[in-house]
Amino acid sequence: TTLGASPLRSLIARLLDLAPPLALGSALFVLGVLTEERGVVRASGLALALVALSWTGLSVAMLARRGDTPGKRAMGLEVVTASGARPSFAQAAAREAIPYLALVPLVGPLFAAAELGGVFFGDARTLHDRLTGTRVVARRRDRASETSPTAPLR
């Protein structure tokens, strides 16, 4: 069987995945605040939303195509279904969209607690993994050659 990913490795992978959009979004927000113009603040908010959507779209495509994201790849992890296959596009999209529920007022904190609770109890799967039928595992060596730039497309 394939070994599950440790919560620490998964957390580091997620932080690596979030670093570029958070850095860009923070820069846009600071630019908007420093200019003190309402139009620039609105524009920077819209740009932040576009960065988040673009980054989420990129993550979905990478998960469906390769089974990983840049952070997961750097940490030697991949996302698989119960059968060990890569997630479908629908599973990858749901897996990346579900964590945004933590931003919903009132229910967000409850969702975030449920999301994190799964990491530390049971089989260390997050709520979004449970809901989409996926799990994060240590990358298999045979899969690494399959996703190389020179590997033929199937």
Short mmCIF file of C-alpha atoms in Angstrom, two decimals:
data_model
loop_
_atom_site.label_atom_id
_atom_site.label_comp_id
_atom_site.label_asym_id
_atom_site.label_seq_id
_atom_site.Cartn_x
_atom_site.Cartn_y
_atom_site.Cartn_z
CA THR A 1 0.00 0.00 0.00
CA THR A 2 1.02 3.59 -0.50
CA LEU A 3 1.93 5.48 2.64
CA GLY A 4 -0.17 8.49 3.59
CA ALA A 5 1.47 11.86 3.85
CA SER A 6 2.40 13.23 7.24
CA PRO A 7 0.34 16.23 8.37
CA LEU A 8 3.52 18.34 8.58
CA ARG A 9 4.58 17.55 4.99
CA SER A 10 1.05 18.26 3.77
CA LEU A 11 0.99 21.57 5.65
CA ILE A 12 4.36 22.63 4.23
CA ALA A 13 3.17 21.69 0.74
CA ARG A 14 0.00 23.79 1.18
CA LEU A 15 2.04 26.76 2.43
CA LEU A 16 4.37 26.46 -0.56
CA ASP A 17 1.33 26.40 -2.85
CA LEU A 18 -0.17 29.47 -1.17
CA ALA A 19 3.02 31.55 -1.03
CA PRO A 20 2.96 32.97 -4.60
CA PRO A 21 -0.70 34.08 -4.67
CA LEU A 22 -0.53 35.42 -1.10
CA ALA A 23 2.62 37.42 -1.86
CA LEU A 24 1.11 38.88 -5.02
CA GLY A 25 -2.24 39.51 -3.36
CA SER A 26 -0.60 41.17 -0.36
CA ALA A 27 1.43 43.42 -2.64
CA LEU A 28 -1.73 44.44 -4.50
CA PHE A 29 -3.56 45.13 -1.25
CA VAL A 30 -0.71 47.22 0.17
CA LEU A 31 -0.51 49.17 -3.09
CA GLY A 32 -4.23 49.91 -2.83
CA VAL A 33 -3.99 51.02 0.81
CA LEU A 34 -0.90 53.17 0.23
CA THR A 35 -2.51 55.07 -2.61
CA GLU A 36 -5.54 55.79 -0.39
CA GLU A 37 -7.84 55.95 -3.38
CA ARG A 38 -11.09 54.03 -3.26
CA GLY A 39 -10.84 53.01 -6.91
CA VAL A 40 -7.35 51.58 -6.45
CA VAL A 41 -8.44 49.68 -3.33
CA ARG A 42 -11.37 48.18 -5.26
CA ALA A 43 -9.10 47.35 -8.19
CA SER A 44 -6.57 45.69 -5.89
CA GLY A 45 -9.39 43.65 -4.31
CA LEU A 46 -10.55 42.54 -7.74
CA ALA A 47 -6.97 41.71 -8.72
CA LEU A 48 -6.61 39.66 -5.53
CA ALA A 49 -9.77 37.70 -6.40
CA LEU A 50 -8.47 37.11 -9.93
CA VAL A 51 -5.13 35.89 -8.56
CA ALA A 52 -6.94 33.46 -6.23
CA LEU A 53 -9.18 32.17 -9.04
CA SER A 54 -6.28 31.84 -11.47
CA TRP A 55 -4.12 30.02 -8.94
CA THR A 56 -7.00 27.71 -8.03
CA GLY A 57 -7.57 26.97 -11.72
CA LEU A 58 -3.89 26.16 -12.17
CA SER A 59 -3.97 23.85 -9.14
CA VAL A 60 -7.07 22.05 -10.48
CA ALA A 61 -5.41 21.50 -13.86
CA MET A 62 -2.20 20.22 -12.27
CA LEU A 63 -4.04 17.87 -9.90
CA ALA A 64 -6.12 16.40 -12.71
CA ARG A 65 -3.17 16.13 -15.10
CA ARG A 66 -0.28 15.15 -12.82
CA GLY A 67 -1.81 14.45 -9.41
CA ASP A 68 0.16 17.18 -7.67
CA THR A 69 0.77 20.89 -7.26
CA PRO A 70 4.15 22.66 -7.06
CA GLY A 71 4.14 22.44 -3.25
CA LYS A 72 3.15 18.79 -3.20
CA ARG A 73 5.77 17.96 -5.82
CA ALA A 74 8.46 19.77 -3.79
CA MET A 75 7.48 17.75 -0.71
CA GLY A 76 7.31 14.43 -2.58
CA LEU A 77 3.52 14.12 -2.31
CA GLU A 78 0.66 13.42 -4.70
CA VAL A 79 -3.14 13.29 -4.59
CA VAL A 80 -4.82 10.00 -5.47
CA THR A 81 -8.30 8.49 -5.38
CA ALA A 82 -9.22 5.44 -3.30
CA SER A 83 -8.12 3.24 -6.23
CA GLY A 84 -4.75 5.01 -6.47
CA ALA A 85 -5.56 6.87 -9.69
CA ARG A 86 -5.14 10.57 -10.28
CA PRO A 87 -8.23 12.59 -9.39
CA SER A 88 -10.66 13.45 -12.18
CA PHE A 89 -11.09 17.07 -13.20
CA ALA A 90 -14.35 17.22 -11.17
CA GLN A 91 -12.66 15.77 -8.07
CA ALA A 92 -9.72 18.16 -8.42
CA ALA A 93 -12.05 21.16 -8.87
CA ALA A 94 -14.15 20.22 -5.84
CA ARG A 95 -11.03 19.46 -3.79
CA GLU A 96 -9.63 22.93 -4.47
CA ALA A 97 -12.97 24.78 -4.11
CA ILE A 98 -14.18 23.23 -0.85
CA PRO A 99 -11.55 24.92 1.39
CA TYR A 100 -12.94 28.31 0.30
CA LEU A 101 -15.97 27.50 2.49
CA ALA A 102 -13.77 28.57 5.41
CA LEU A 103 -14.24 32.16 4.15
CA VAL A 104 -18.05 32.07 4.54
CA PRO A 105 -19.19 34.21 7.49
CA LEU A 106 -20.53 32.33 10.54
CA VAL A 107 -19.96 28.80 9.19
CA GLY A 108 -16.37 29.43 8.08
CA PRO A 109 -14.74 28.90 11.48
CA LEU A 110 -16.73 25.69 12.00
CA PHE A 111 -15.72 24.45 8.58
CA ALA A 112 -12.07 25.35 9.21
CA ALA A 113 -12.13 23.43 12.51
CA ALA A 114 -13.65 20.38 10.79
CA GLU A 115 -11.10 20.68 7.98
CA LEU A 116 -8.15 20.75 10.37
CA GLY A 117 -9.62 18.20 12.76
CA GLY A 118 -9.41 15.48 10.15
CA VAL A 119 -5.67 15.98 9.83
CA PHE A 120 -4.99 15.10 13.45
CA PHE A 121 -7.55 12.34 13.99
CA GLY A 122 -8.28 9.08 12.24
CA ASP A 123 -6.52 8.54 8.92
CA ALA A 124 -5.15 12.12 8.66
CA ARG A 125 -7.43 13.07 5.75
CA THR A 126 -8.86 16.56 5.52
CA LEU A 127 -12.57 17.18 5.09
CA HIS A 128 -12.07 18.17 1.45
CA ASP A 129 -10.27 14.87 0.82
CA ARG A 130 -13.09 12.91 2.47
CA LEU A 131 -15.77 14.75 0.48
CA THR A 132 -13.98 14.21 -2.85
CA GLY A 133 -12.76 10.65 -2.31
CA THR A 134 -9.09 11.63 -2.47
CA ARG A 135 -6.08 11.44 -0.20
CA VAL A 136 -2.56 12.88 -0.13
CA VAL A 137 0.14 10.21 -0.20
CA ALA A 138 3.90 9.97 -0.57
CA ARG A 139 4.74 10.06 -4.29
CA ARG A 140 5.32 6.66 -5.82
CA ARG A 141 8.61 6.25 -7.67
CA ASP A 142 6.98 4.69 -10.74
CA ARG A 143 4.62 7.67 -11.06
CA ALA A 144 7.51 10.17 -10.99
CA SER A 145 8.86 9.00 -14.36
CA GLU A 146 5.32 9.00 -15.76
CA THR A 147 5.00 12.77 -15.22
CA SER A 148 8.39 13.79 -16.56
CA PRO A 149 8.44 16.38 -19.37
CA THR A 150 9.65 13.71 -21.81
CA ALA A 151 6.99 11.14 -20.93
CA PRO A 152 4.49 10.53 -23.76
CA LEU A 153 0.98 11.87 -23.30
CA ARG A 154 -1.80 9.34 -22.97
#
